[in-house]
Amino acid sequence: MVIKVFLASSSGSTAIKKKQQDVLGFLEALKVDYAPLDIACNEDNRMWMRENVPVEKKPTNGIPLPPQIFNEESYCGDYETFFDAKEDNAVYAFLGLPPPPGSKEAKEAYLLENGPVENGTIVNGTDDAEDEENLEAEEENIDDDTLKREVPMEECNRDEHTEEVEAEVGGETGEEAAEEAAEEKVAEEKEAVKDTEESLENTAPVKEEEAQEEAEDEEAKGEDDQPVSEEEEELRQLEEEEEEVTEEAEQEEEDE
């Protein structure tokens, strides 16, 4: 029995690519033989998958999305049902395959058929804990490159076309970003020049007022420092003598 996994090698959906890698990686970890069938480059694969997915399993638009899993002609399920089986340790039952002796799924099937086993003894005399550790070790040792590898399908011309379009769009986006950055820089420089001119205009009247006040202060200071003439000095002395005579006369009158 061959497990068929229908995939889209050139899907533009990151989610679909991840689901496909998860399915293939887990099948390889379990060492299950499978055949990857590409629906993107092979129209026959696409039509066969769509025709053989049960109607009740198809989405509302009637077009099932990859990955879709079959055992020969029998439909197993899509990614969601595969994931549920993985969580329930029932992948072999999901694929319609007998679980290998010593696997966790085989132990659970044995317990369901024969009831609890005393002293932890299970199929083939293998210890439960040891089997679980072996299975977990196998899953952890999956090569990352294997999980991320592309499905070995023939190349599609539309892949190259998609890359060219993305490159053109990326180039245009880079040029537009550079132009916007240059325009923003020019606008900032213009704004800085405008602010400087306004600052100079507001400062000029203040400086003129300060200069005028300094000139007036200098003139007043010059007048105070100007030397007193001889005539002004004599006049001042006469005024002082008159004040003294007046004071003496007033004093004599008070004494009488």
PDB file of N, CA and C in Angstrom, residues 185-225:
ATOM      1  N   LYS A 185      13.884  65.020   2.903  1.00  0.00           N
ATOM      2  CA  LYS A 185      15.101  65.738   3.293  1.00  0.00           C
ATOM      3  C   LYS A 185      15.072  67.171   2.777  1.00  0.00           C
ATOM      4  N   VAL A 186      14.653  67.346   1.483  1.00  0.00           N
ATOM      5  CA  VAL A 186      14.577  68.698   0.900  1.00  0.00           C
ATOM      6  C   VAL A 186      13.576  69.548   1.670  1.00  0.00           C
ATOM      7  N   ALA A 187      12.421  68.952   2.015  1.00  0.00           N
ATOM      8  CA  ALA A 187      11.403  69.690   2.763  1.00  0.00           C
ATOM      9  C   ALA A 187      11.926  70.123   4.123  1.00  0.00           C
ATOM     10  N   GLU A 188      12.684  69.256   4.788  1.00  0.00           N
ATOM     11  CA  GLU A 188      13.251  69.613   6.098  1.00  0.00           C
ATOM     12  C   GLU A 188      14.240  70.765   5.971  1.00  0.00           C
ATOM     13  N   GLU A 189      15.070  70.752   4.880  1.00  0.00           N
ATOM     14  CA  GLU A 189      16.039  71.834   4.691  1.00  0.00           C
ATOM     15  C   GLU A 189      15.334  73.166   4.441  1.00  0.00           C
ATOM     16  N   LYS A 190      14.273  73.133   3.627  1.00  0.00           N
ATOM     17  CA  LYS A 190      13.514  74.354   3.375  1.00  0.00           C
ATOM     18  C   LYS A 190      12.905  74.903   4.660  1.00  0.00           C
ATOM     19  N   GLU A 191      12.380  74.024   5.478  1.00  0.00           N
ATOM     20  CA  GLU A 191      11.772  74.446   6.736  1.00  0.00           C
ATOM     21  C   GLU A 191      12.810  75.080   7.657  1.00  0.00           C
ATOM     22  N   ALA A 192      14.034  74.495   7.663  1.00  0.00           N
ATOM     23  CA  ALA A 192      15.102  75.039   8.511  1.00  0.00           C
ATOM     24  C   ALA A 192      15.505  76.440   8.050  1.00  0.00           C
ATOM     25  N   VAL A 193      15.598  76.633   6.712  1.00  0.00           N
ATOM     26  CA  VAL A 193      15.954  77.956   6.177  1.00  0.00           C
ATOM     27  C   VAL A 193      14.881  78.977   6.534  1.00  0.00           C
ATOM     28  N   LYS A 194      13.616  78.567   6.400  1.00  0.00           N
ATOM     29  CA  LYS A 194      12.514  79.475   6.716  1.00  0.00           C
ATOM     30  C   LYS A 194      12.546  79.899   8.188  1.00  0.00           C
ATOM     31  N   ASP A 195      12.805  78.925   9.090  1.00  0.00           N
ATOM     32  CA  ASP A 195      12.869  79.244  10.518  1.00  0.00           C
ATOM     33  C   ASP A 195      14.006  80.209  10.808  1.00  0.00           C
ATOM     34  N   THR A 196      15.133  80.029  10.113  1.00  0.00           N
ATOM     35  CA  THR A 196      16.290  80.906  10.338  1.00  0.00           C
ATOM     36  C   THR A 196      15.974  82.337   9.913  1.00  0.00           C
ATOM     37  N   GLU A 197      15.320  82.488   8.741  1.00  0.00           N
ATOM     38  CA  GLU A 197      14.979  83.831   8.256  1.00  0.00           C
ATOM     39  C   GLU A 197      14.012  84.523   9.219  1.00  0.00           C
ATOM     40  N   GLU A 198      13.017  83.772   9.710  1.00  0.00           N
ATOM     41  CA  GLU A 198      12.066  84.381  10.643  1.00  0.00           C
ATOM     42  C   GLU A 198      12.762  84.807  11.935  1.00  0.00           C
ATOM     43  N   SER A 199      13.713  84.005  12.368  1.00  0.00           N
ATOM     44  CA  SER A 199      14.439  84.347  13.594  1.00  0.00           C
ATOM     45  C   SER A 199      15.253  85.620  13.418  1.00  0.00           C
ATOM     46  N   LEU A 200      15.893  85.762  12.231  1.00  0.00           N
ATOM     47  CA  LEU A 200      16.677  86.972  11.971  1.00  0.00           C
ATOM     48  C   LEU A 200      15.786  88.207  11.913  1.00  0.00           C
ATOM     49  N   GLU A 201      14.605  88.068  11.287  1.00  0.00           N
ATOM     50  CA  GLU A 201      13.684  89.201  11.186  1.00  0.00           C
ATOM     51  C   GLU A 201      13.202  89.652  12.565  1.00  0.00           C
ATOM     52  N   ASN A 202      12.958  88.688  13.446  1.00  0.00           N
ATOM     53  CA  ASN A 202      12.477  89.041  14.787  1.00  0.00           C
ATOM     54  C   ASN A 202      13.581  89.630  15.654  1.00  0.00           C
ATOM     55  N   THR A 203      14.827  89.303  15.358  1.00  0.00           N
ATOM     56  CA  THR A 203      15.952  89.769  16.170  1.00  0.00           C
ATOM     57  C   THR A 203      16.391  91.170  15.792  1.00  0.00           C
ATOM     58  N   ALA A 204      16.244  91.570  14.499  1.00  0.00           N
ATOM     59  CA  ALA A 204      16.746  92.868  14.014  1.00  0.00           C
ATOM     60  C   ALA A 204      16.158  94.059  14.769  1.00  0.00           C
ATOM     61  N   PRO A 205      14.835  94.206  14.942  1.00  0.00           N
ATOM     62  CA  PRO A 205      14.285  95.364  15.669  1.00  0.00           C
ATOM     63  C   PRO A 205      14.802  95.446  17.102  1.00  0.00           C
ATOM     64  N   VAL A 206      14.987  94.282  17.736  1.00  0.00           N
ATOM     65  CA  VAL A 206      15.473  94.297  19.122  1.00  0.00           C
ATOM     66  C   VAL A 206      16.880  94.864  19.179  1.00  0.00           C
ATOM     67  N   LYS A 207      17.704  94.459  18.215  1.00  0.00           N
ATOM     68  CA  LYS A 207      19.083  94.964  18.205  1.00  0.00           C
ATOM     69  C   LYS A 207      19.122  96.475  17.945  1.00  0.00           C
ATOM     70  N   GLU A 208      18.236  96.980  17.069  1.00  0.00           N
ATOM     71  CA  GLU A 208      18.198  98.417  16.792  1.00  0.00           C
ATOM     72  C   GLU A 208      17.809  99.186  18.053  1.00  0.00           C
ATOM     73  N   GLU A 209      16.818  98.679  18.797  1.00  0.00           N
ATOM     74  CA  GLU A 209      16.395  99.363  20.027  1.00  0.00           C
ATOM     75  C   GLU A 209      17.534  99.391  21.047  1.00  0.00           C
ATOM     76  N   GLU A 210      18.254  98.259  21.165  1.00  0.00           N
ATOM     77  CA  GLU A 210      19.365  98.216  22.111  1.00  0.00           C
ATOM     78  C   GLU A 210      20.453  99.210  21.735  1.00  0.00           C
ATOM     79  N   ALA A 211      20.745  99.329  20.432  1.00  0.00           N
ATOM     80  CA  ALA A 211      21.781 100.269  19.982  1.00  0.00           C
ATOM     81  C   ALA A 211      21.379 101.706  20.289  1.00  0.00           C
ATOM     82  N   GLN A 212      20.086 102.037  20.071  1.00  0.00           N
ATOM     83  CA  GLN A 212      19.608 103.396  20.328  1.00  0.00           C
ATOM     84  C   GLN A 212      19.710 103.740  21.813  1.00  0.00           C
ATOM     85  N   GLU A 213      19.345 102.738  22.682  1.00  0.00           N
ATOM     86  CA  GLU A 213      19.433 102.996  24.125  1.00  0.00           C
ATOM     87  C   GLU A 213      20.876 103.202  24.560  1.00  0.00           C
ATOM     88  N   GLU A 214      21.799 102.417  23.957  1.00  0.00           N
ATOM     89  CA  GLU A 214      23.211 102.593  24.311  1.00  0.00           C
ATOM     90  C   GLU A 214      23.705 103.982  23.914  1.00  0.00           C
ATOM     91  N   ALA A 215      23.264 104.498  22.743  1.00  0.00           N
ATOM     92  CA  ALA A 215      23.688 105.828  22.285  1.00  0.00           C
ATOM     93  C   ALA A 215      23.181 106.909  23.238  1.00  0.00           C
ATOM     94  N   GLU A 216      21.920 106.770  23.682  1.00  0.00           N
ATOM     95  CA  GLU A 216      21.362 107.768  24.604  1.00  0.00           C
ATOM     96  C   GLU A 216      22.103 107.760  25.936  1.00  0.00           C
ATOM     97  N   ASP A 217      22.482 106.575  26.407  1.00  0.00           N
ATOM     98  CA  ASP A 217      23.227 106.477  27.664  1.00  0.00           C
ATOM     99  C   ASP A 217      24.587 107.136  27.546  1.00  0.00           C
ATOM    100  N   GLU A 218      25.224 106.954  26.370  1.00  0.00           N
ATOM    101  CA  GLU A 218      26.536 107.566  26.171  1.00  0.00           C
ATOM    102  C   GLU A 218      26.435 109.076  26.190  1.00  0.00           C
ATOM    103  N   GLU A 219      25.365 109.619  25.548  1.00  0.00           N
ATOM    104  CA  GLU A 219      25.197 111.078  25.521  1.00  0.00           C
ATOM    105  C   GLU A 219      24.992 111.630  26.931  1.00  0.00           C
ATOM    106  N   ALA A 220      24.142 110.945  27.721  1.00  0.00           N
ATOM    107  CA  ALA A 220      23.889 111.410  29.090  1.00  0.00           C
ATOM    108  C   ALA A 220      25.163 111.350  29.923  1.00  0.00           C
ATOM    109  N   LYS A 221      25.935 110.309  29.733  1.00  0.00           N
ATOM    110  CA  LYS A 221      27.175 110.179  30.473  1.00  0.00           C
ATOM    111  C   LYS A 221      28.155 111.274  30.103  1.00  0.00           C
ATOM    112  N   GLY A 222      28.163 111.616  28.808  1.00  0.00           N
ATOM    113  CA  GLY A 222      29.076 112.669  28.340  1.00  0.00           C
ATOM    114  C   GLY A 222      28.731 114.007  28.959  1.00  0.00           C
ATOM    115  N   GLU A 223      27.458 114.274  29.104  1.00  0.00           N
ATOM    116  CA  GLU A 223      27.047 115.544  29.705  1.00  0.00           C
ATOM    117  C   GLU A 223      27.456 115.612  31.167  1.00  0.00           C
ATOM    118  N   ASP A 224      27.361 114.507  31.898  1.00  0.00           N
ATOM    119  CA  ASP A 224      27.735 114.503  33.318  1.00  0.00           C
ATOM    120  C   ASP A 224      29.236 114.683  33.509  1.00  0.00           C
ATOM    121  N   ASP A 225      30.012 114.135  32.576  1.00  0.00           N
ATOM    122  CA  ASP A 225      31.475 114.191  32.716  1.00  0.00           C
ATOM    123  C   ASP A 225      32.080 115.498  32.205  1.00  0.00           C
TER     124      ASP A 225
END
